[in-house]
Short mmCIF file of C-alpha atoms and ligand atoms in Angstrom, two decimals:
data_model
loop_
_atom_site.label_atom_id
_atom_site.label_comp_id
_atom_site.label_asym_id
_atom_site.label_seq_id
_atom_site.Cartn_x
_atom_site.Cartn_y
_atom_site.Cartn_z
CA MET K 1 -18.86 29.06 19.59
CA THR K 2 -17.38 32.48 18.82
CA VAL K 3 -13.66 32.93 18.22
CA SER K 4 -11.63 36.10 18.59
CA ALA K 5 -10.77 38.24 15.57
CA GLU K 6 -7.10 37.25 15.98
CA GLN K 7 -7.97 33.52 16.02
CA GLN K 8 -10.24 33.91 12.99
CA ALA K 9 -7.49 35.69 11.07
CA ARG K 10 -5.02 32.86 11.81
CA GLU K 11 -7.45 30.21 10.60
CA GLU K 12 -8.21 32.14 7.42
CA GLN K 13 -4.54 32.78 6.66
CA LEU K 14 -3.84 29.06 6.89
CA LEU K 15 -6.71 28.26 4.52
CA GLU K 16 -5.48 30.87 2.03
CA ARG K 17 -1.94 29.45 2.11
CA VAL K 18 -3.21 25.93 1.44
CA VAL K 19 -5.45 27.16 -1.40
CA ARG K 20 -2.51 29.06 -2.98
CA SER K 21 -0.38 25.89 -2.86
CA PHE K 22 -2.44 24.62 -5.82
CA ASP K 23 -1.76 27.73 -7.96
CA ALA K 24 0.82 25.96 -10.11
CA CYS K 25 -1.25 22.83 -10.68
CA PRO K 26 -1.03 22.12 -14.44
CA ASP K 27 -4.45 20.45 -14.54
CA PRO K 28 -7.21 23.06 -14.01
CA ARG K 29 -9.86 20.47 -13.14
CA LEU K 30 -7.61 18.85 -10.51
CA ALA K 31 -6.90 22.31 -9.07
CA GLU K 32 -10.64 23.04 -8.91
CA LEU K 33 -11.33 19.71 -7.15
CA MET K 34 -8.52 20.19 -4.61
CA VAL K 35 -9.29 23.84 -3.82
CA GLY K 36 -13.00 23.04 -3.36
CA LEU K 37 -12.17 20.09 -1.12
CA VAL K 38 -9.78 22.10 1.04
CA HIS K 39 -12.33 24.92 1.43
CA HIS K 40 -15.09 22.55 2.55
CA VAL K 41 -12.89 20.48 4.89
CA HIS K 42 -11.42 23.58 6.55
CA ASP K 43 -14.90 25.12 6.89
CA TYR K 44 -16.12 21.89 8.50
CA ILE K 45 -13.22 21.73 10.98
CA ARG K 46 -13.76 25.36 11.93
CA GLU K 47 -17.54 25.09 12.14
CA VAL K 48 -17.66 22.01 14.41
CA ARG K 49 -14.39 23.03 16.20
CA LEU K 50 -12.98 19.53 15.56
CA THR K 51 -10.78 18.33 18.44
CA GLU K 52 -7.42 16.64 17.84
CA GLN K 53 -8.77 13.55 19.58
CA GLU K 54 -11.77 13.44 17.23
CA TRP K 55 -9.50 13.82 14.19
CA GLY K 56 -7.35 10.96 15.53
CA LYS K 57 -10.47 8.79 15.79
CA ALA K 58 -11.47 9.70 12.25
CA ILE K 59 -8.01 8.69 10.96
CA GLY K 60 -8.37 5.41 12.88
CA PHE K 61 -11.76 4.85 11.25
CA LEU K 62 -10.39 5.48 7.74
CA THR K 63 -7.41 3.23 8.46
CA GLY K 64 -9.88 0.50 9.49
CA CYS K 65 -11.74 0.98 6.20
CA GLY K 66 -8.45 0.50 4.36
CA HIS K 67 -7.53 -2.64 6.29
CA ILE K 68 -10.81 -4.45 5.59
CA THR K 69 -10.84 -3.49 1.90
CA ASP K 70 -9.63 -6.05 -0.64
CA ASP K 71 -10.77 -7.25 -4.07
CA ARG K 72 -13.99 -8.73 -2.56
CA ARG K 73 -14.81 -6.06 0.01
CA GLN K 74 -14.82 -2.27 -0.60
CA GLU K 75 -15.45 -0.42 2.64
CA PHE K 76 -14.92 3.04 1.12
CA ILE K 77 -17.78 2.49 -1.34
CA LEU K 78 -19.99 1.40 1.57
CA LEU K 79 -18.98 4.58 3.41
CA SER K 80 -19.83 6.68 0.37
CA ASP K 81 -23.17 4.84 0.11
CA VAL K 82 -24.28 5.29 3.73
CA LEU K 83 -23.32 8.98 3.68
CA GLY K 84 -25.48 9.54 0.58
CA VAL K 85 -22.34 10.54 -1.35
CA SER K 86 -22.90 7.84 -3.98
CA MET K 87 -26.51 8.93 -4.52
CA GLN K 88 -25.56 12.63 -4.68
CA THR K 89 -22.91 11.86 -7.33
CA ILE K 90 -25.52 9.86 -9.27
CA ALA K 91 -27.99 12.77 -9.00
CA VAL K 92 -25.44 15.25 -10.36
CA ASN K 93 -24.45 12.97 -13.25
CA ASN K 94 -27.91 11.74 -14.31
CA GLU K 95 -29.83 14.92 -14.93
CA ALA K 96 -33.54 14.55 -15.56
CA ASP K 97 -34.14 14.22 -19.32
CA GLY K 98 -37.74 13.81 -20.51
CA ASP K 99 -39.19 10.61 -19.11
CA ALA K 100 -35.78 8.98 -18.69
CA THR K 101 -35.85 6.33 -15.97
CA GLU K 102 -34.17 7.45 -12.77
CA ALA K 103 -30.82 5.99 -11.77
CA THR K 104 -29.84 4.66 -8.39
CA VAL K 105 -26.85 3.24 -6.57
CA PHE K 106 -24.71 0.56 -8.30
CA GLY K 107 -23.73 -1.37 -5.15
CA PRO K 108 -20.81 -3.77 -4.80
CA PHE K 109 -22.35 -6.99 -6.13
CA PHE K 110 -22.32 -6.59 -9.92
CA VAL K 111 -20.12 -9.20 -11.62
CA GLU K 112 -18.88 -9.00 -15.23
CA GLY K 113 -19.61 -11.98 -17.45
CA SER K 114 -22.98 -13.07 -16.06
CA PRO K 115 -24.83 -15.93 -17.85
CA GLU K 116 -26.78 -14.96 -20.97
CA VAL K 117 -30.45 -15.94 -20.92
CA PRO K 118 -32.99 -15.79 -23.76
CA ILE K 119 -36.09 -13.60 -23.43
CA GLY K 120 -38.32 -15.43 -20.95
CA GLY K 121 -35.31 -17.33 -19.55
CA ASP K 122 -34.49 -17.86 -15.88
CA ILE K 123 -31.69 -15.88 -14.24
CA SER K 124 -32.19 -17.44 -10.80
CA GLY K 125 -29.62 -20.19 -11.39
CA GLY K 126 -31.08 -22.15 -8.49
CA ALA K 127 -31.16 -19.22 -6.03
CA ALA K 128 -33.70 -19.75 -3.24
CA GLY K 129 -36.80 -17.60 -3.48
CA GLU K 130 -40.31 -17.21 -4.79
CA PRO K 131 -40.26 -17.17 -8.62
CA CYS K 132 -40.83 -13.70 -10.06
CA TRP K 133 -41.74 -12.92 -13.69
CA VAL K 134 -40.23 -9.58 -14.74
CA GLU K 135 -41.24 -7.98 -18.04
CA GLY K 136 -41.16 -4.63 -19.77
CA THR K 137 -39.71 -2.58 -22.56
CA VAL K 138 -36.71 -0.38 -23.23
CA SER K 139 -37.24 2.78 -25.29
CA ASP K 140 -35.63 6.17 -25.85
CA ILE K 141 -37.08 9.48 -24.62
CA ASP K 142 -39.03 9.89 -27.89
CA GLY K 143 -40.78 6.58 -27.24
CA LYS K 144 -38.86 4.65 -29.91
CA PRO K 145 -38.36 0.99 -28.84
CA LEU K 146 -34.68 0.06 -28.53
CA ALA K 147 -34.07 -3.36 -30.11
CA GLY K 148 -31.05 -5.30 -28.91
CA ALA K 149 -30.49 -3.22 -25.75
CA LEU K 150 -28.28 -5.08 -23.26
CA ILE K 151 -29.96 -5.67 -19.89
CA GLU K 152 -27.88 -6.90 -16.95
CA VAL K 153 -29.83 -7.97 -13.84
CA TRP K 154 -28.66 -9.16 -10.43
CA GLU K 155 -30.29 -9.69 -7.04
CA ALA K 156 -29.98 -11.37 -3.65
CA ASP K 157 -31.66 -14.69 -2.82
CA ASP K 158 -34.40 -14.99 -0.17
CA GLU K 159 -31.72 -15.30 2.54
CA GLY K 160 -30.69 -11.77 1.56
CA ARG K 161 -27.37 -12.90 0.10
CA TYR K 162 -25.78 -12.45 -3.34
CA ASP K 163 -24.04 -15.46 -4.92
CA VAL K 164 -20.62 -13.82 -4.35
CA GLN K 165 -21.33 -13.78 -0.60
CA TYR K 166 -21.23 -17.59 -0.51
CA ASP K 167 -17.85 -19.32 -0.42
CA ASP K 168 -18.73 -22.05 -2.92
CA GLY K 169 -18.13 -20.06 -6.14
CA ARG K 170 -21.76 -20.35 -7.29
CA THR K 171 -23.29 -18.10 -9.94
CA ALA K 172 -26.96 -17.43 -9.19
CA ALA K 173 -29.57 -14.68 -9.40
CA ARG K 174 -27.72 -12.79 -12.11
CA GLY K 175 -27.79 -12.78 -15.87
CA HIS K 176 -28.03 -10.71 -19.02
CA LEU K 177 -30.37 -10.61 -22.00
CA HIS K 178 -31.19 -8.42 -25.01
CA THR K 179 -34.45 -6.76 -25.94
CA ASP K 180 -36.35 -8.07 -28.99
CA ASP K 181 -37.11 -6.05 -32.14
CA GLN K 182 -39.90 -4.20 -30.33
CA GLY K 183 -37.71 -3.34 -27.33
CA ARG K 184 -39.38 -5.99 -25.13
CA TYR K 185 -37.76 -8.19 -22.51
CA ALA K 186 -38.91 -10.73 -19.92
CA PHE K 187 -37.21 -13.12 -17.51
CA TRP K 188 -37.77 -15.22 -14.42
CA GLY K 189 -35.94 -14.20 -11.25
CA VAL K 190 -36.86 -14.36 -7.57
CA THR K 191 -39.09 -11.95 -5.65
CA PRO K 192 -36.70 -9.51 -3.90
CA THR K 193 -36.41 -9.57 -0.11
CA PRO K 194 -34.67 -7.07 2.24
CA TYR K 195 -31.05 -7.59 3.30
CA PRO K 196 -28.35 -5.74 5.26
CA ILE K 197 -25.31 -4.20 3.62
CA PRO K 198 -22.09 -5.81 4.92
CA HIS K 199 -21.99 -4.41 8.47
CA ASP K 200 -19.26 -6.36 10.23
CA GLY K 201 -16.65 -3.63 9.63
CA PRO K 202 -16.02 0.05 10.43
CA VAL K 203 -19.05 1.27 8.44
CA GLY K 204 -21.35 -1.16 10.29
CA ARG K 205 -19.92 0.05 13.61
CA LEU K 206 -20.51 3.65 12.53
CA LEU K 207 -24.15 2.86 11.68
CA ALA K 208 -24.59 1.19 15.08
CA ALA K 209 -22.98 4.15 16.88
CA VAL K 210 -25.41 6.60 15.26
CA GLY K 211 -28.45 4.34 15.76
CA ARG K 212 -28.98 3.51 12.07
CA SER K 213 -30.04 0.19 10.58
CA PRO K 214 -27.85 -1.49 7.91
CA MET K 215 -30.94 -2.74 6.01
CA ARG K 216 -31.62 -2.08 2.34
CA ALA K 217 -35.16 -2.07 0.98
CA SER K 218 -35.94 -5.13 -1.20
CA HIS K 219 -34.80 -4.53 -4.78
CA LEU K 220 -33.71 -5.97 -8.11
CA HIS K 221 -30.72 -4.38 -9.90
CA PHE K 222 -30.66 -3.42 -13.60
CA MET K 223 -27.95 -2.00 -15.83
CA VAL K 224 -29.12 -1.21 -19.36
CA SER K 225 -26.97 -0.04 -22.23
CA TYR K 226 -27.56 0.88 -25.84
CA PRO K 227 -25.26 2.71 -28.29
CA GLY K 228 -25.80 6.49 -28.17
CA CYS K 229 -27.72 6.32 -24.87
CA ARG K 230 -26.69 7.04 -21.30
CA THR K 231 -26.15 3.72 -19.54
CA LEU K 232 -28.87 3.31 -16.94
CA VAL K 233 -27.91 1.81 -13.57
CA THR K 234 -30.98 1.38 -11.44
CA HIS K 235 -33.14 -0.93 -9.32
CA ILE K 236 -36.82 -1.58 -8.84
CA PHE K 237 -38.23 -1.67 -5.32
CA VAL K 238 -41.22 -3.56 -3.92
CA ARG K 239 -44.30 -1.45 -3.16
CA GLY K 240 -45.40 -2.04 0.42
CA ASP K 241 -41.90 -2.88 1.72
CA GLU K 242 -41.65 -1.22 5.13
CA LEU K 243 -37.98 -0.31 4.50
CA LEU K 244 -38.76 2.00 1.56
CA ASP K 245 -38.42 5.10 3.79
CA SER K 246 -35.26 3.99 5.56
CA ASP K 247 -33.08 2.37 2.88
CA THR K 248 -29.62 2.75 4.40
CA VAL K 249 -27.99 3.92 1.15
CA PHE K 250 -30.80 6.39 0.22
CA GLY K 251 -31.39 4.55 -3.06
CA VAL K 252 -35.21 4.58 -3.15
CA LYS K 253 -37.00 6.85 -5.63
CA GLU K 254 -40.78 6.82 -5.88
CA SER K 255 -40.67 6.26 -9.66
CA LEU K 256 -38.76 3.01 -9.07
CA VAL K 257 -41.25 1.51 -6.60
CA LYS K 258 -43.24 -1.16 -8.47
CA ASP K 259 -46.14 -3.50 -7.82
CA PHE K 260 -44.88 -7.04 -7.42
CA GLU K 261 -48.23 -8.80 -7.74
CA GLN K 262 -48.24 -12.09 -5.89
CA GLN K 263 -50.11 -14.87 -7.73
CA PRO K 264 -51.83 -17.67 -5.79
CA ALA K 265 -50.52 -21.21 -6.23
CA GLY K 266 -51.91 -22.74 -9.40
CA THR K 267 -52.18 -19.46 -11.34
CA PRO K 268 -51.08 -20.11 -14.97
CA THR K 269 -47.75 -18.49 -15.77
CA PRO K 270 -47.12 -16.17 -18.76
CA ASP K 271 -44.92 -18.74 -20.51
CA GLY K 272 -46.69 -21.93 -19.44
CA ARG K 273 -44.01 -22.87 -16.91
CA ARG K 274 -45.33 -25.11 -14.11
CA ILE K 275 -44.91 -23.65 -10.63
CA ASP K 276 -46.32 -25.46 -7.60
CA GLY K 277 -46.39 -22.56 -5.13
CA THR K 278 -47.01 -18.84 -5.35
CA TRP K 279 -45.16 -16.63 -7.80
CA SER K 280 -45.08 -12.88 -8.45
CA LYS K 281 -44.97 -10.64 -11.48
CA VAL K 282 -43.81 -7.10 -12.07
CA ARG K 283 -43.62 -4.75 -15.05
CA PHE K 284 -40.77 -2.29 -15.53
CA ASP K 285 -40.64 -0.14 -18.67
CA MET K 286 -37.34 1.69 -18.98
CA VAL K 287 -36.56 4.88 -20.88
CA LEU K 288 -32.94 5.67 -21.74
CA ALA K 289 -31.69 9.25 -22.05
CA PRO K 290 -29.44 10.17 -24.96
CA ALA K 291 -25.74 10.16 -24.12
CA ARG K 292 -24.61 13.78 -23.93
CA THR K 293 -20.95 14.69 -24.06
C1 BEZ U 1 -26.64 -3.33 -3.08
O1 BEZ U 1 -27.71 -2.97 -3.42
O2 BEZ U 1 -26.32 -4.40 -3.52
C2 BEZ U 1 -25.79 -2.49 -2.17
C3 BEZ U 1 -25.74 -1.13 -2.40
C4 BEZ U 1 -24.95 -0.35 -1.58
C5 BEZ U 1 -24.22 -0.92 -0.55
C6 BEZ U 1 -24.28 -2.28 -0.33
C7 BEZ U 1 -25.08 -3.08 -1.15
FE1 FE U 2 -28.46 -4.95 -4.00
#
């Protein structure tokens, strides 16, 4: 749509006045963030010729996000996730560095203070699912093994639910462990299965309105930290999962897609544990980038 020169001048004058209102901001970074935001929002309104009714609906949507948010549910993070804003922020803040393992979205289900397990221990805590043996190493970008690196892991059960989504206060399918003196780790978890993000609120209704699925590709979360290294927040995904191309939070990266090899019932396990049915195994070697200030 074309607008008259007079109309264009009015719109630009308004933008300039708003931008100038930040001239006296004592914090230069805050001024930069606010001026950039105002520029982009005004450009958007002018480009799509936003109607007052549409803006009213948007305010209603954001108000709904506020109302459903509490200390267990964070609708604004979900909104950021489904718009790819979380992944874009992660991309900007986790620049490629040698062979450093790629980062992906944190998600809302990490809990501080997970149970500690020894190397080879079981983080499933009784969660339903096919047992999965996960093993690998943690090293720096020069290939030096990192001994004593802290690995936090968490995942959903085979119903697609995290422990915190049950009302019984259980702790399951989460834990932490440390690498050994050669940077190695291993644990038992459950083979990841797909699940939907919480979609009974405004963000779920938005996804439905635009014809998008709320499903996430099957994955297992990791957060790995070591002094002097950039903390790595990532997941591994299951090769062959049909949701890899349509993960609703855009979290999938090819380098994070791994072979979860299913083992027939009766196959001996790496640590001699007896398992009656099938089990799977996966290897994930992680490389941490140096922390840069
Ligand atoms: C998750 O992987 O746990 C998750 C990530 C983003 C939104 C919802 C859930
Ligand atoms: Fe998850």
